[in-house]
Amino acid sequence: MLDIQQLRSDIDAVARALATRGVNLDTVTFNALEAERKQLQTRTQELQAQRNALSKQIGMLKSKGEDASEVMAQVGGIGDELKANESALGELLARIEAFMSALPNLPAEGVPEGADEAANVEVARWGTPPSFDFEVKDHVDVGTALGGLDFETAAKISGARFAMMRGGVARLHRALAQFMLNTHVGEHGYTEIYSPYLVNPESMYGTGQLPKFEEDLFAVPRADGGKFYLIPTSEVPVTNIVRGEMVAAETLPLKFVCHTPCFRSEAGSYGRDTRGMIRQHQFDKVELLRIEHPDNSMAALEELTGHAEAILQALDLPYRKIVLCTGDMGFSATKTYDLEVWLPAQNTYREISSCSNCGPFQARRMQGRFKDAQGKKGLLHTLNGSGLAVGRTLVAVLENYQQADGSVRVPAVLVPYMGGVEVLEPTA
C-alpha cells in the first residue's frame, strides 16, 4: 500500500507516477474522502474537548453540593453524537483503505517508462543459444517421446492446463528443485522454509493479491463460512512471516528460500500458451524471499537476481536479463528484473524468473516493521524472486539438451541428483 501522506502532501506527483503504470488516480474521489475525514475528525475532537470541559464542571458542581443534572444531560447528548461520529469515521476510514488498497506501487527512480512489454529494456545476455543439425522439437514432443509427459491423463483427472510426469522426467523435475534448494541454502545463504499451501485472506491482502486479483486465485471454502486460498506463489506465506511483527534491525536481512507448488486460475489468459507446461494451473517454483532494511533493498535486488542467474548459469542455459518498464511491472513491485531463458522450439527467450523489490509497499499492508538499537522504527522492505520456476526450467532443459535420436542429456550438475543417469532415453 502507498503512503497516504504522499497523496495528502503531493497528490499530483503520485498521479503522474501512477499514470506511467497505466493507472488513472481518481484525485476527485480521494480529495472528497479526505475532506470528509478532516471534517469528521475535527468535529470529533471538538466534541471530546466539550465533554471533557463539561465533565470537569460536573465535578466542581458536585463538590459544592449543587445540582449537576442539566450539565450531565448535555454530556449525554455529546456522548450520543460522539458515538455516531466515531461510527461514521470508522466507515469512512474503511472506504479510504479500500481506495488505497487498489492502487499499485510507485515505480522506483530510473525504471523505464512504457505501456507494456515492448518498452522493457534488455540489460544483459548470458550464454549462446545452441545450434542443432536436426529438426528441433518442443518440450511436449520431447517429453512425450521419453514417456515422461502425459497431458491426456492429467486432463482426464483434472482438466486443461495440468500435466502428469513419469519416470525420468519426473525425477529430473525433482532433481531441478533439489539442486536449486541446495544451491540457495549452501552457496547463497538462504534459510529453507516449508510453508503452508493454504493461507487466510489476511495473508493474501498483505502481499497485494487481495482484493484486486481475487479472480486469479483458487478459493477453498471453510466449514466456518470463511475462505482459505491456495497460494499462487510462496511469496505469500513466507513474506507474511513478518506480518504484524517488529523485527530487530540487527537481525536483517532475513533470507528465505521455499519450494512449493503454486496454484493460479490464469483468469483472462485463455488461448495463451495452451500447449505444454508454460502456463498451468499448478506448477512448482523455488522462491527467494528477502526482508531488508530500507537502506539495502536495491542492492539486495541485484544480489537476489544474481542468485537466480547462478542457477541458469550452472545449468548452462542461455538467458537474457531485462528490466521491466512501468506498465509491465507487477502490482506490488517498485522495480523488477525478468530473466528469460532460451527455448529453441520457440526460437525466442521466455520468462523463467521475475525478481522484484516491493520497497515498503507490502510491509505497510502487513504492518511489518523494524526497530534499531537507538529505538528508531521503520517499515521493512520486502523482495521476492523465482529461483527458479521448476516446470519452466524443465522445459528449457528438455529443449536445449535434446539430441537427434530423441534422447535428452542431463545437465552435469544434475547427474548426482539423478543417481548417475546422464541421458534420458526415449521409450519408443
XYZ file of C-alpha atoms in Angstrom:
428
model
C 0.000 0.000 0.000
C 1.150 3.516 -0.754
C 1.953 6.006 1.965
C -1.222 8.051 2.349
C 0.887 11.022 3.438
C 2.319 11.115 -0.091
C -1.160 11.571 -1.504
C -2.055 14.182 1.100
C 1.092 16.216 0.525
C 1.554 15.916 -3.262
C -1.273 14.031 -4.937
C -0.345 15.386 -8.372
C 3.114 13.786 -8.220
C 1.582 10.461 -7.189
C -0.950 10.737 -10.016
C 1.842 11.342 -12.539
C 3.809 8.329 -11.283
C 0.759 6.063 -11.396
C -0.064 7.292 -14.890
C 3.210 5.767 -16.111
C 1.771 2.441 -14.906
C -1.434 2.990 -16.855
C -3.405 3.827 -13.694
C -5.654 6.875 -13.548
C -5.694 8.115 -9.961
C -9.160 9.400 -9.051
C -7.978 12.562 -7.320
C -11.511 13.953 -7.021
C -12.688 10.953 -5.017
C -9.606 10.924 -2.814
C -9.839 14.633 -2.064
C -13.539 14.275 -1.236
C -12.809 11.395 1.134
C -10.042 13.390 2.773
C -12.248 16.464 3.207
C -14.916 14.324 4.852
C -12.318 12.717 7.096
C -10.945 16.066 8.233
C -14.438 17.366 8.950
C -15.377 14.299 10.990
C -12.116 14.263 12.910
C -12.322 17.991 13.645
C -15.894 17.679 14.901
C -14.965 14.602 16.958
C -12.099 16.489 18.602
C -14.381 19.431 19.352
C -16.943 17.137 20.968
C -14.278 15.386 23.018
C -12.998 18.744 24.269
C -16.554 19.862 25.170
C -17.238 16.630 27.010
C -14.005 16.917 28.965
C -14.791 20.514 29.932
C -18.341 19.649 30.993
C -17.138 16.638 32.947
C -14.859 18.929 34.955
C -17.793 21.269 35.501
C -19.885 18.381 36.831
C -17.138 17.532 39.277
C -16.962 21.109 40.510
C -20.767 21.359 40.920
C -20.955 18.119 42.840
C -18.073 19.156 45.091
C -20.092 22.229 46.016
C -23.245 20.197 46.536
C -25.000 21.896 43.617
C -27.350 20.351 41.031
C -25.378 18.967 38.022
C -28.262 17.238 36.213
C -28.535 19.799 33.395
C -24.818 19.602 32.626
C -24.938 15.812 32.817
C -27.715 15.836 30.232
C -25.515 17.922 27.945
C -22.695 15.380 28.365
C -25.113 12.604 27.473
C -26.105 14.380 24.284
C -22.487 14.923 23.348
C -21.811 11.234 24.002
C -24.514 10.219 21.560
C -23.102 12.489 18.846
C -19.583 11.257 19.560
C -20.683 7.651 19.172
C -22.359 8.456 15.857
C -19.275 10.363 14.673
C -16.922 7.555 15.628
C -19.089 5.053 13.749
C -19.166 7.297 10.671
C -15.414 7.832 10.890
C -14.789 4.094 11.088
C -16.865 3.521 7.946
C -15.071 6.348 6.169
C -11.620 5.053 7.072
C -12.638 1.647 5.672
C -13.611 3.353 2.400
C -10.272 5.182 2.311
C -8.404 1.914 2.931
C -10.346 0.219 0.123
C -9.414 3.119 -2.184
C -5.735 2.881 -1.190
C -5.574 -0.911 -1.429
C -6.491 -0.794 -5.123
C -3.506 1.409 -6.023
C -0.289 -0.272 -7.230
C 3.194 0.585 -6.028
C 5.034 3.590 -7.432
C 7.915 2.832 -9.818
C 11.401 3.429 -8.489
C 13.585 6.157 -9.922
C 15.200 5.045 -13.172
C 12.610 2.397 -14.091
C 11.956 2.832 -17.828
C 8.563 4.279 -18.690
C 6.315 2.367 -21.058
C 2.850 0.937 -21.527
C 3.680 -2.741 -21.975
C 6.423 -5.322 -22.506
C 7.501 -3.640 -25.724
C 9.159 -0.943 -23.598
C 11.124 -3.366 -21.401
C 14.888 -2.875 -21.589
C 17.388 -5.695 -22.045
C 20.400 -5.173 -19.794
C 22.429 -8.384 -20.275
C 22.689 -11.720 -22.051
C 24.466 -14.869 -20.966
C 25.342 -17.944 -22.996
C 24.926 -18.786 -26.663
C 21.747 -20.456 -27.922
C 22.607 -23.970 -29.117
C 22.551 -24.883 -32.797
C 21.098 -28.189 -33.957
C 21.698 -30.231 -37.115
C 18.265 -31.836 -36.850
C 14.685 -30.614 -36.594
C 14.143 -29.199 -33.134
C 11.158 -30.482 -31.161
C 9.322 -28.645 -28.433
C 9.248 -29.925 -24.844
C 5.870 -31.607 -25.332
C 7.134 -33.839 -28.126
C 10.475 -34.438 -26.410
C 8.906 -35.323 -23.076
C 6.216 -37.465 -24.635
C 8.826 -39.487 -26.553
C 10.659 -40.061 -23.258
C 7.438 -41.460 -21.795
C 7.637 -38.716 -19.209
C 4.971 -36.106 -20.076
C 1.308 -37.078 -20.123
C -1.197 -34.298 -20.651
C -4.109 -36.534 -21.658
C -4.196 -38.376 -18.342
C -3.812 -35.113 -16.440
C -6.756 -33.663 -18.391
C -8.861 -36.741 -17.583
C -8.083 -36.399 -13.886
C -8.215 -32.610 -13.535
C -8.845 -30.783 -16.804
C -6.886 -28.487 -19.086
C -3.625 -26.799 -18.003
C -2.366 -29.674 -15.877
C 0.495 -32.117 -16.525
C 1.445 -35.539 -15.271
C 5.112 -36.541 -15.246
C 6.526 -40.051 -15.109
C 9.830 -41.836 -14.781
C 12.990 -39.982 -15.712
C 11.200 -36.728 -16.487
C 9.510 -36.722 -13.078
C 12.874 -37.420 -11.466
C 14.509 -34.655 -13.494
C 11.825 -32.248 -12.304
C 12.523 -33.260 -8.696
C 16.278 -33.043 -9.266
C 15.957 -29.470 -10.510
C 14.084 -28.393 -7.379
C 16.580 -30.129 -5.082
C 19.536 -28.604 -6.918
C 18.014 -25.124 -6.649
C 17.293 -25.502 -2.936
C 20.732 -26.873 -2.135
C 22.456 -24.116 -4.099
C 20.499 -21.294 -2.500
C 20.956 -22.713 1.002
C 24.546 -23.911 0.708
C 26.057 -21.235 -1.532
C 23.796 -18.188 -1.252
C 22.990 -18.248 2.454
C 19.195 -18.605 2.415
C 17.243 -20.400 5.137
C 14.945 -23.103 3.797
C 11.248 -22.779 4.633
C 8.472 -25.319 4.325
C 5.269 -23.287 4.248
C 1.508 -23.917 4.196
C -0.100 -24.171 0.768
C -3.378 -22.727 2.084
C -3.448 -19.209 3.530
C -6.052 -16.895 5.031
C -7.358 -13.721 3.337
C -5.192 -11.520 5.576
C -2.065 -13.098 4.117
C -3.268 -12.566 0.549
C -4.073 -8.950 1.397
C -0.642 -8.444 2.953
C 1.259 -9.248 -0.231
C -1.215 -7.500 -2.547
C -3.166 -10.373 -4.141
C -6.383 -9.246 -2.440
C -8.685 -7.575 -3.052
C -7.745 -6.625 -6.615
C -6.725 -10.033 -8.015
C -9.152 -12.467 -6.427
C -10.197 -13.858 -9.802
C -6.650 -15.143 -10.299
C -6.832 -17.238 -7.109
C -8.335 -20.578 -6.135
C -10.550 -20.146 -3.066
C -11.294 -23.047 -0.726
C -14.430 -22.752 1.457
C -14.027 -23.306 5.191
C -16.547 -25.030 7.429
C -16.986 -21.811 9.420
C -18.069 -19.891 6.309
C -14.679 -18.271 5.717
C -12.133 -18.948 3.000
C -8.705 -20.357 2.515
C -6.758 -19.566 -0.658
C -4.337 -21.864 -2.454
C -1.060 -19.988 -2.748
C -0.180 -18.553 -6.180
C 3.459 -18.401 -5.015
C 5.303 -18.997 -1.741
C 5.929 -15.249 -1.686
C 2.566 -15.077 0.113
C 3.152 -17.324 3.150
C 6.846 -16.545 3.559
C 6.597 -12.745 3.304
C 3.761 -12.856 5.821
C 6.170 -14.267 8.395
C 6.815 -10.632 9.359
C 3.161 -9.538 9.269
C 2.425 -7.631 12.453
C 5.994 -8.121 13.694
C 8.648 -5.715 14.961
C 11.969 -7.079 13.724
C 15.255 -6.110 15.363
C 17.287 -4.227 12.736
C 20.454 -6.119 13.651
C 18.834 -9.398 12.516
C 18.378 -8.109 8.961
C 18.484 -9.250 6.269
C 16.202 -12.252 6.567
C 16.816 -14.530 3.570
C 14.400 -17.389 2.878
C 14.038 -19.976 0.133
C 10.901 -22.051 -0.279
C 9.851 -24.783 -2.710
C 6.098 -25.169 -3.180
C 3.500 -25.947 -5.775
C 1.777 -22.793 -6.991
C -1.888 -22.541 -7.997
C -3.240 -19.956 -10.425
C -6.583 -19.748 -12.169
C -4.963 -17.976 -15.151
C -8.074 -15.831 -15.483
C -8.060 -13.939 -18.764
C -5.215 -15.988 -20.270
C -7.293 -18.387 -22.354
C -5.666 -19.102 -25.674
C -2.188 -18.201 -24.390
C 0.406 -20.980 -24.164
C -2.254 -23.681 -24.205
C 0.266 -26.291 -25.359
C 2.570 -27.811 -22.791
C 3.863 -26.626 -19.440
C 4.438 -22.911 -19.943
C 1.173 -21.708 -18.378
C -0.580 -24.088 -15.982
C -2.987 -24.068 -13.071
C -0.448 -25.961 -10.928
C 3.324 -25.691 -11.144
C 6.342 -25.823 -8.849
C 8.590 -22.914 -8.002
C 11.615 -22.340 -5.807
C 11.122 -18.844 -4.446
C 13.690 -16.485 -2.943
C 12.425 -14.030 -0.317
C 14.293 -11.250 1.433
C 13.274 -8.957 4.271
C 15.601 -5.960 4.203
C 16.451 -2.655 5.835
C 15.365 0.201 3.522
C 18.976 1.304 3.028
C 19.921 -2.022 1.464
C 16.909 -3.127 -0.560
C 18.068 -2.018 -4.007
C 21.467 -3.660 -3.546
C 19.619 -6.752 -2.317
C 17.582 -6.833 -5.538
C 20.772 -7.013 -7.581
C 22.114 -9.811 -5.371
C 18.881 -11.796 -5.364
C 18.635 -11.571 -9.155
C 22.238 -12.745 -9.376
C 21.375 -15.795 -7.279
C 18.623 -16.723 -9.733
C 21.029 -16.181 -12.623
C 23.540 -18.523 -10.963
C 21.100 -21.418 -11.358
C 20.720 -20.785 -15.083
C 24.478 -20.499 -15.488
C 25.110 -23.731 -13.575
C 22.621 -25.476 -15.880
C 24.314 -23.833 -18.897
C 21.002 -22.429 -20.132
C 21.278 -19.261 -22.264
C 19.193 -16.370 -20.967
C 18.741 -12.649 -21.052
C 18.058 -10.178 -18.238
C 15.592 -7.346 -18.726
C 14.306 -4.555 -16.520
C 10.546 -4.191 -16.743
C 9.014 -0.879 -17.715
C 6.455 0.900 -15.553
C 3.484 -0.545 -17.430
C 4.643 -4.170 -17.224
C 5.570 -4.444 -13.539
C 3.537 -6.427 -11.044
C 1.118 -4.679 -8.693
C 3.386 -4.661 -5.611
C 6.741 -4.067 -7.321
C 8.709 -0.840 -7.441
C 11.410 -2.384 -9.671
C 11.581 -5.760 -11.403
C 14.117 -7.768 -13.367
C 12.893 -10.644 -15.520
C 15.165 -13.470 -16.573
C 14.170 -15.058 -19.861
C 15.576 -18.455 -20.866
C 16.195 -19.513 -24.464
C 13.647 -22.011 -25.827
C 14.874 -23.459 -29.137
C 11.460 -24.687 -30.312
C 10.021 -21.179 -29.996
C 13.250 -19.572 -31.203
C 12.919 -16.936 -28.516
C 13.502 -16.136 -24.867
C 10.697 -16.794 -22.365
C 10.331 -15.683 -18.748
C 11.678 -18.114 -16.176
C 12.188 -15.774 -13.221
C 10.837 -12.447 -12.044
C 12.763 -10.687 -9.269
C 11.164 -7.687 -7.585
C 11.814 -5.120 -4.913
C 8.500 -4.097 -3.338
C 10.022 -1.459 -1.054
C 7.725 -0.781 1.949
C 4.551 -1.420 -0.098
C 3.783 -4.899 1.264
C 5.170 -4.115 4.722
C 2.751 -1.193 5.045
C -0.166 -3.529 4.262
C 1.183 -6.127 6.703
C 2.463 -3.708 9.345
C 5.871 -5.363 9.202
C 8.369 -3.078 10.901
C 11.908 -2.936 12.279
C 13.484 -1.207 15.265
C 17.168 -0.359 15.515
C 19.403 -0.183 18.590
C 18.578 3.514 19.050
C 14.856 2.756 19.119
C 14.191 4.143 15.632
C 11.323 2.341 13.896
C 10.522 1.964 10.226
C 8.798 -0.179 7.639
C 10.671 -3.203 6.326
C 11.380 -3.633 2.636
C 10.356 -6.928 1.015
C 11.801 -8.629 -2.063
C 10.976 -11.807 -3.934
C 12.168 -13.693 -6.978
C 11.892 -17.068 -8.661
C 14.984 -19.091 -8.165
C 13.636 -20.681 -10.463
C 10.238 -21.756 -11.803
C 10.857 -25.510 -11.799
C 8.489 -26.500 -14.608
C 9.784 -23.871 -16.995
C 13.347 -24.887 -16.162
C 12.418 -28.468 -17.045
C 11.005 -27.174 -20.349
C 14.282 -25.364 -21.050
C 16.400 -28.430 -20.225
C 14.308 -30.756 -22.410
C 14.546 -28.387 -25.377
C 18.162 -27.218 -25.046
C 19.590 -30.650 -24.199
C 17.642 -32.710 -26.764
C 19.561 -34.945 -29.183
C 18.848 -36.219 -32.691
C 17.754 -39.689 -31.530
C 15.123 -38.221 -29.182
C 17.213 -38.633 -26.042
C 17.985 -35.802 -23.624
C 21.324 -35.188 -21.954
C 21.162 -34.485 -18.237
C 22.994 -31.273 -17.266
C 26.218 -32.198 -15.473
C 25.232 -30.532 -12.170
C 22.077 -32.661 -12.038
C 23.689 -36.069 -12.634
C 24.316 -36.662 -8.894
C 20.639 -35.888 -8.216
C 19.669 -38.388 -10.927
C 21.553 -41.298 -9.390
C 24.297 -41.074 -12.006
C 21.949 -41.087 -15.010
C 23.493 -38.948 -17.738
C 20.969 -39.436 -20.570
C 17.217 -39.929 -20.658
C 16.369 -42.337 -23.451
C 13.138 -42.383 -25.499
C 10.763 -45.227 -24.694
C 9.735 -45.898 -28.272
